[in-house]
Amino acid sequence: MNKQYVGFSAMILLIIVAVCFRNLFGWATEQGIIIRLTGTVAMTISVIPLILSLWKRTAFTKSECCLVLAAGIISLFYILSPYRPPEILYGVGILLGIYTFLNYYFEGKDQRLLFLLFSLCGTFESVYGLWQYNASIFHVVRGHFDNQAGFAAMMVMVAPFAYYFFRYKRILWKLYGIASVTFISTAVFLSGSRTGLVAMVAMTGIYLFDDIKKVFVSMPMYQRTIASIVIVAGIIVGSGVLYHQKKGSADGRLLIWHCSLDMISDKPLFGHGLGAFAAEYMNYQANFFDKNPDSHFALLADNVKQPFNEYLKGLIQFGIVGMAAIAVLAVLMLRSTLKRITYEKRIAFTSLCGIAIFGLFSYPSYYAITILFISFNLFILSADQPRTIRIPKFVVLLIGVGYILLVCSGIVSTISTIRHEIVWNKLKTEKYSTDSDLLAQYRNLYLKYSDPLFLYNYGAVLNNRSAYNQSRHILSECEKLLNDCDLQIIQADNYFQFGDYINSERCALWALGMCPNRFVPLYQLMEIYDKQGQTEKARNMAETIINKKIKVRSSTVLLVRQRAQNWLDSHK
């Protein structure tokens, strides 16, 4: 029992890191950093269990072999990718580390304590979200996450662990399960996440499938027909309501999926590489509007960081070959684990289905807590598998040594990254006596840190301090990893300020192609043509600005329109 409590305590630590770290130190950070930290902690606490496990045995389960092979495939694609976002490897670390850790501390043991832990985490987070709803004048519900998507994803993943207590005979446990599901469901509804609602409803149907099937089979034919019609009609009506609830957002996703399919068609077999979406997607969106200048999607276009579909993202990064290999391993793993169904496995499978459904319309893998839950669910599913696959001892030792070396490297890298993030946060918030002092601090950090978001921020700061040539070089480096409309706008200004109007026009046109609803690129083009003496072109840009439909009324838009009007008045 003491061994279980050690494991239980470590899982609490991991959940706190994965969910709450973003808010622990008073500064918000990107989920990529949280994945790095969670992965480092998961791998570190799994080192001793791994050594002890490998020392005792050379036989492994089919699930363990499938998991290691999947991790190997992801690592291979990471090595071959020109972008190599480090959070991918740390995500693999979370998956393997937690699976190894749970295998050592909870294999063959009562897992109810873990089910209680996860359901309590979901309950506390949902209560916190409900408090946010009442405390905020805007009624924003996002828990400890950066937006509603992360919050809703966690609620969907933990809900089945609350369902688990429905089958308990003791009334207190039943009441706890009902209360937990009520809090979680209410929080998802108030968060406004349509994906969360769809996933919750679908997941509940999967959980109750056997019960629904029994009732359905026992019904007379005419009742089954009526019930089927009602269910189909409910799905159609519900889909329509959810679509029209935020029609602009839904249409925006259609645009993203269309451009994502264009990316896949360009490199269908092996994909563009891990991290390619952030670097390349906006170019495809610009190409789409170049071919379809009158598209109704133009008013909806914005900077895009995620494709809102995990499977499209997988095809973009891994291609058909990579995704097929991972899918085959996933099917083999599930087939070997679901030969004997227990209630605990049913809960874990339901949670995995919730994640899979959520991934159809959102980006759950962006959050460390998702990978943690996937690993836990896989452990529950494979808990009773026999170890029938024998591997030579020297191969096992090589894997163990390699894993330990990776853990050591990950610890050093994560500590360094967090230090750099802290320094960067200070640079963004603290006041400096002179611009040269601030830029010197940025320069020192740049020599050690190459995160694309930092490069983007550094380039913007240099532009704002009139260091246009330096800004151009930094943003050109950033563009290889992260490219969007705002970056091209800054680059257009950099070129404009030192008289390179050809490249300035190129960047402004490209920014306008990425997001045709933006006003700033039009204003930049008006200034470029005015400087070049192309008065008619400048006039066309100014008139376009005045007559352009506004997506979001802001001070920037109003200022640009006023300046365009002033230009027209002075050139009558």
XYZ file of C-alpha atoms in Angstrom, residues 50-447:
398
model
C 12.143 1.574 -15.512
C 15.528 0.372 -14.233
C 13.917 -1.961 -11.708
C 11.474 -3.317 -14.290
C 14.075 -3.915 -17.007
C 16.453 -5.526 -14.519
C 13.882 -8.159 -13.588
C 12.416 -9.143 -16.958
C 12.923 -9.416 -20.691
C 9.338 -10.324 -21.620
C 6.860 -7.594 -22.547
C 3.200 -7.178 -23.424
C 1.924 -6.407 -26.908
C 0.776 -2.996 -25.672
C 4.226 -2.108 -24.368
C 5.819 -3.071 -27.683
C 3.222 -1.125 -29.686
C 3.723 1.942 -27.499
C 7.517 1.851 -27.877
C 7.226 1.359 -31.656
C 4.800 4.300 -31.928
C 7.210 6.449 -29.913
C 9.997 5.354 -32.251
C 8.007 6.340 -35.343
C 7.221 9.783 -33.901
C 10.882 10.270 -32.937
C 12.025 9.272 -36.436
C 9.682 11.804 -38.051
C 10.915 14.382 -35.554
C 14.537 13.789 -36.590
C 13.624 14.049 -40.282
C 11.529 17.209 -39.837
C 13.123 20.564 -40.722
C 11.127 22.282 -37.934
C 11.550 19.965 -34.920
C 9.318 21.505 -32.235
C 10.747 20.093 -28.958
C 7.345 19.686 -27.302
C 6.719 16.705 -29.611
C 9.498 14.691 -27.963
C 8.411 15.792 -24.499
C 4.880 14.656 -25.347
C 6.322 11.230 -26.163
C 8.130 11.458 -22.817
C 4.813 12.022 -21.006
C 3.273 9.039 -22.777
C 6.119 6.604 -22.045
C 7.038 8.016 -18.639
C 3.558 7.844 -17.121
C 2.855 4.438 -18.651
C 6.102 3.047 -17.191
C 5.465 4.711 -13.842
C 1.906 3.381 -13.532
C 3.000 -0.100 -14.589
C 5.476 -0.217 -11.737
C 3.327 1.258 -8.971
C -0.172 0.053 -9.896
C 0.162 -3.128 -11.959
C -2.128 -5.779 -10.486
C -3.276 -3.357 -7.773
C -6.645 -1.802 -7.009
C -6.939 1.239 -9.296
C -9.970 2.810 -7.670
C -7.756 5.354 -5.939
C -6.606 6.646 -9.338
C -10.180 6.790 -10.622
C -11.114 8.817 -7.558
C -8.118 11.129 -8.106
C -9.050 11.902 -11.713
C -12.731 12.404 -10.972
C -11.853 14.742 -8.084
C -9.510 16.722 -10.341
C -12.317 17.124 -12.849
C -14.778 18.110 -10.122
C -12.454 20.731 -8.583
C -11.576 22.177 -12.007
C -15.253 22.337 -12.984
C -16.136 24.094 -9.712
C -13.321 26.573 -10.377
C -14.738 27.137 -13.863
C -18.229 27.715 -12.439
C -16.753 30.229 -9.996
C -15.127 32.023 -12.944
C -18.501 32.191 -14.679
C -20.056 33.973 -11.702
C -17.009 36.158 -10.945
C -16.442 37.445 -14.486
C -18.677 40.088 -16.055
C -18.045 38.363 -19.403
C -18.923 34.919 -17.931
C -15.716 33.339 -19.270
C -15.189 29.724 -18.218
C -11.715 28.349 -18.922
C -10.390 27.058 -15.587
C -6.596 27.055 -15.391
C -6.269 26.899 -19.190
C -5.568 29.570 -21.786
C -8.986 29.185 -23.427
C -12.245 27.240 -23.296
C -10.945 24.468 -25.565
C -8.389 23.207 -23.041
C -10.904 23.406 -20.201
C -13.613 21.553 -22.150
C -11.110 18.911 -23.292
C -10.172 18.134 -19.696
C -13.827 17.968 -18.644
C -14.557 15.499 -21.453
C -11.600 13.307 -20.465
C -12.437 13.149 -16.748
C -16.217 12.712 -17.048
C -16.021 8.888 -17.505
C -14.073 8.616 -14.230
C -17.066 10.230 -12.530
C -19.357 7.756 -14.348
C -17.286 5.016 -12.695
C -18.968 5.637 -9.343
C -22.487 5.147 -10.742
C -22.096 1.370 -10.319
C -21.134 1.502 -6.641
C -23.679 0.008 -4.260
C -23.037 2.528 -1.505
C -25.350 5.500 -1.901
C -22.651 8.059 -0.948
C -20.427 7.005 -3.836
C -23.394 7.103 -6.230
C -24.274 10.604 -5.039
C -20.664 11.678 -5.447
C -20.636 10.369 -9.037
C -23.910 12.143 -9.857
C -22.691 15.409 -8.302
C -19.351 15.197 -10.120
C -20.975 14.576 -13.517
C -23.444 17.411 -12.865
C -20.643 19.887 -12.104
C -18.594 18.753 -15.104
C -21.522 18.818 -17.556
C -22.675 22.246 -16.342
C -19.159 23.631 -16.669
C -18.860 22.338 -20.248
C -22.215 23.877 -21.152
C -21.349 27.266 -19.631
C -17.917 27.277 -21.265
C -19.648 27.659 -24.621
C -17.507 24.928 -26.199
C -19.623 23.325 -28.909
C -16.961 20.642 -29.391
C -17.136 19.890 -25.674
C -20.922 19.493 -25.823
C -20.752 17.181 -28.853
C -18.026 15.071 -27.244
C -19.899 14.843 -23.913
C -23.138 13.713 -25.586
C -21.374 11.215 -27.864
C -19.241 9.887 -25.025
C -22.276 9.415 -22.780
C -23.919 7.457 -25.595
C -20.836 5.238 -25.863
C -20.839 4.649 -22.100
C -24.535 3.726 -22.117
C -24.353 1.823 -25.406
C -24.971 -1.641 -23.911
C -27.933 -0.413 -21.856
C -29.403 1.465 -24.818
C -28.915 -1.588 -27.028
C -30.807 -3.829 -24.578
C -33.738 -1.408 -24.413
C -33.707 -0.920 -28.189
C -33.726 -4.654 -28.944
C -36.623 -5.253 -26.547
C -38.806 -2.627 -28.266
C -41.381 -3.528 -30.966
C -40.361 -2.730 -34.550
C -42.549 0.376 -34.890
C -41.129 1.816 -31.666
C -37.577 1.150 -32.856
C -38.385 2.923 -36.117
C -39.820 5.940 -34.288
C -36.857 6.011 -31.894
C -34.399 5.859 -34.813
C -36.157 8.731 -36.576
C -36.149 10.795 -33.372
C -32.428 10.139 -32.811
C -31.479 11.033 -36.397
C -33.695 14.127 -36.316
C -32.142 15.126 -32.991
C -28.647 14.808 -34.434
C -29.569 16.893 -37.505
C -31.355 19.597 -35.499
C -28.632 19.667 -32.867
C -25.938 20.002 -35.526
C -27.838 22.856 -37.137
C -28.300 24.677 -33.828
C -24.616 24.329 -32.941
C -23.583 25.476 -36.427
C -25.738 28.608 -36.370
C -24.825 29.374 -32.764
C -21.399 30.539 -33.987
C -21.730 30.394 -37.760
C -18.656 32.529 -38.408
C -16.479 30.282 -36.287
C -17.830 27.142 -37.990
C -17.251 28.599 -41.473
C -13.759 29.627 -40.412
C -12.987 26.006 -39.607
C -14.230 24.965 -43.032
C -11.689 27.369 -44.543
C -8.919 25.944 -42.342
C -9.827 22.367 -43.269
C -9.896 23.252 -46.973
C -6.395 24.785 -46.824
C -5.185 21.876 -44.662
C -6.330 19.435 -47.348
C -4.320 21.470 -49.862
C -1.266 20.999 -47.652
C -1.871 17.249 -47.461
C -2.314 16.956 -51.243
C 1.088 18.591 -51.797
C 2.963 16.017 -49.697
C 0.559 13.113 -49.143
C 2.936 10.244 -48.379
C 5.352 11.501 -45.722
C 3.871 14.884 -44.861
C 5.536 18.246 -44.368
C 7.233 17.349 -41.078
C 6.460 17.866 -37.394
C 5.788 21.544 -36.685
C 5.009 22.301 -40.342
C 1.541 23.711 -39.709
C 2.760 26.818 -37.846
C 5.440 27.451 -40.460
C 3.533 26.783 -43.677
C -0.246 26.935 -43.199
C -0.686 30.693 -43.661
C 1.062 30.495 -47.031
C -1.590 28.028 -48.161
C -4.323 30.327 -46.882
C -2.788 33.170 -48.920
C -2.711 30.930 -51.998
C -6.373 30.038 -51.454
C -7.444 33.688 -51.472
C -5.179 34.393 -54.439
C -7.147 31.777 -56.397
C -10.503 32.757 -54.828
C -10.414 36.570 -54.317
C -14.207 36.836 -53.972
C -14.572 33.986 -51.464
C -17.046 34.568 -48.634
C -14.352 33.196 -46.315
C -12.317 36.407 -46.794
C -14.091 38.245 -43.973
C -13.509 35.276 -41.607
C -9.791 34.777 -42.262
C -7.388 35.189 -39.361
C -4.002 33.983 -38.149
C -4.249 30.235 -37.578
C -2.052 28.156 -35.266
C -4.066 24.915 -35.186
C -6.077 23.062 -37.877
C -8.952 22.271 -35.449
C -8.722 18.618 -36.392
C -6.086 16.303 -34.948
C -6.344 13.855 -37.844
C -5.739 16.498 -40.508
C -2.824 17.755 -38.424
C -1.440 14.227 -38.255
C -1.667 13.829 -42.035
C 0.024 17.201 -42.548
C 2.896 16.230 -40.254
C 3.263 12.457 -40.801
C 1.636 11.928 -44.172
C -0.405 8.849 -45.042
C 2.535 6.498 -44.388
C 3.258 7.779 -40.896
C -0.399 8.014 -39.871
C -1.110 4.527 -41.236
C 1.782 3.085 -39.218
C 0.584 4.753 -36.012
C -3.037 3.728 -36.726
C -2.025 0.079 -37.244
C -0.167 0.073 -33.912
C -3.163 1.688 -32.179
C -5.547 -0.946 -33.607
C -3.217 -3.787 -32.609
C -2.948 -2.366 -29.118
C -6.713 -1.970 -28.703
C -7.418 -5.441 -30.117
C -5.033 -7.037 -27.652
C -6.392 -5.082 -24.684
C -10.140 -5.416 -25.324
C -10.273 -9.213 -25.502
C -11.491 -9.226 -21.923
C -13.733 -6.287 -21.038
C -13.910 -5.090 -17.439
C -15.819 -2.115 -16.058
C -12.540 -0.239 -15.560
C -11.578 -0.869 -19.197
C -14.972 0.339 -20.308
C -14.368 3.628 -18.472
C -10.884 4.030 -19.963
C -12.143 3.245 -23.469
C -14.954 5.797 -23.071
C -12.434 8.448 -22.033
C -10.268 7.668 -25.081
C -13.348 7.927 -27.309
C -14.111 11.332 -25.794
C -10.603 12.529 -26.662
C -10.910 11.083 -30.184
C -14.248 12.824 -30.790
C -12.979 16.104 -29.349
C -10.027 15.866 -31.724
C -12.377 15.975 -34.734
C -13.107 19.668 -34.140
C -10.364 20.936 -31.843
C -6.764 20.424 -30.695
C -6.656 18.422 -27.430
C -3.072 17.232 -28.031
C -1.954 20.849 -27.552
C -2.436 20.311 -23.793
C -0.180 18.236 -21.540
C -3.129 16.933 -19.517
C -4.515 15.218 -22.649
C -1.350 13.194 -23.184
C -1.353 12.308 -19.478
C -4.903 10.959 -19.717
C -4.153 9.024 -22.905
C -1.245 7.302 -21.154
C -3.358 6.507 -18.099
C -6.203 5.114 -20.212
C -3.784 2.921 -22.163
C -2.394 1.605 -18.872
C -5.894 0.690 -17.644
C -6.715 -1.039 -20.926
C -3.527 -3.130 -20.907
C -3.297 -3.789 -17.160
C -4.071 -7.529 -17.374
C -2.106 -8.385 -20.500
C 0.323 -11.322 -20.361
C 3.990 -10.729 -21.180
C 4.515 -13.026 -24.118
C 6.983 -11.106 -26.293
C 10.628 -11.792 -25.414
C 13.348 -9.317 -26.333
C 17.114 -9.977 -26.045
C 18.613 -8.609 -22.846
C 21.167 -6.400 -24.593
C 18.384 -4.715 -26.624
C 16.461 -4.036 -23.418
C 19.575 -2.574 -21.784
C 20.263 -0.371 -24.815
C 16.705 0.983 -24.673
C 17.070 1.626 -20.947
C 20.419 3.427 -21.309
C 19.081 5.499 -24.199
C 16.008 6.451 -22.177
C 18.110 7.541 -19.194
C 20.360 9.661 -21.436
C 17.285 11.296 -22.961
C 15.912 12.026 -19.483
C 19.175 13.689 -18.426
C 19.225 15.745 -21.618
C 15.559 16.678 -21.116
C 16.150 17.852 -17.543
C 19.043 20.130 -18.588
C 17.094 21.498 -21.575
C 13.909 22.122 -19.568
C 15.716 23.953 -16.757
C 17.472 26.122 -19.346
C 14.190 26.819 -21.178
C 12.337 27.828 -18.010
C 15.172 30.180 -17.048
C 14.995 31.778 -20.486
C 11.205 32.076 -20.231
C 11.520 33.856 -16.887
C 14.085 36.300 -18.329
C 11.876 36.880 -21.376
C 8.830 37.527 -19.193
C 10.804 40.147 -17.252
C 11.844 41.812 -20.513
C 8.182 42.073 -21.527
C 6.988 43.498 -18.207
C 9.823 45.511 -16.646
C 10.696 49.105 -17.544
C 14.219 49.965 -18.705
C 15.848 53.383 -18.520
C 16.868 53.356 -22.192
C 15.962 51.394 -25.311
C 19.592 50.357 -25.718
C 19.519 48.615 -22.319
C 16.369 46.713 -23.294
C 17.750 45.698 -26.691
C 21.030 44.591 -25.098
C 19.091 42.269 -22.770
C 17.089 40.918 -25.713
C 20.307 40.379 -27.661
C 21.871 38.417 -24.791
C 18.787 36.173 -24.564
C 18.685 35.733 -28.345
C 22.193 34.247 -28.278
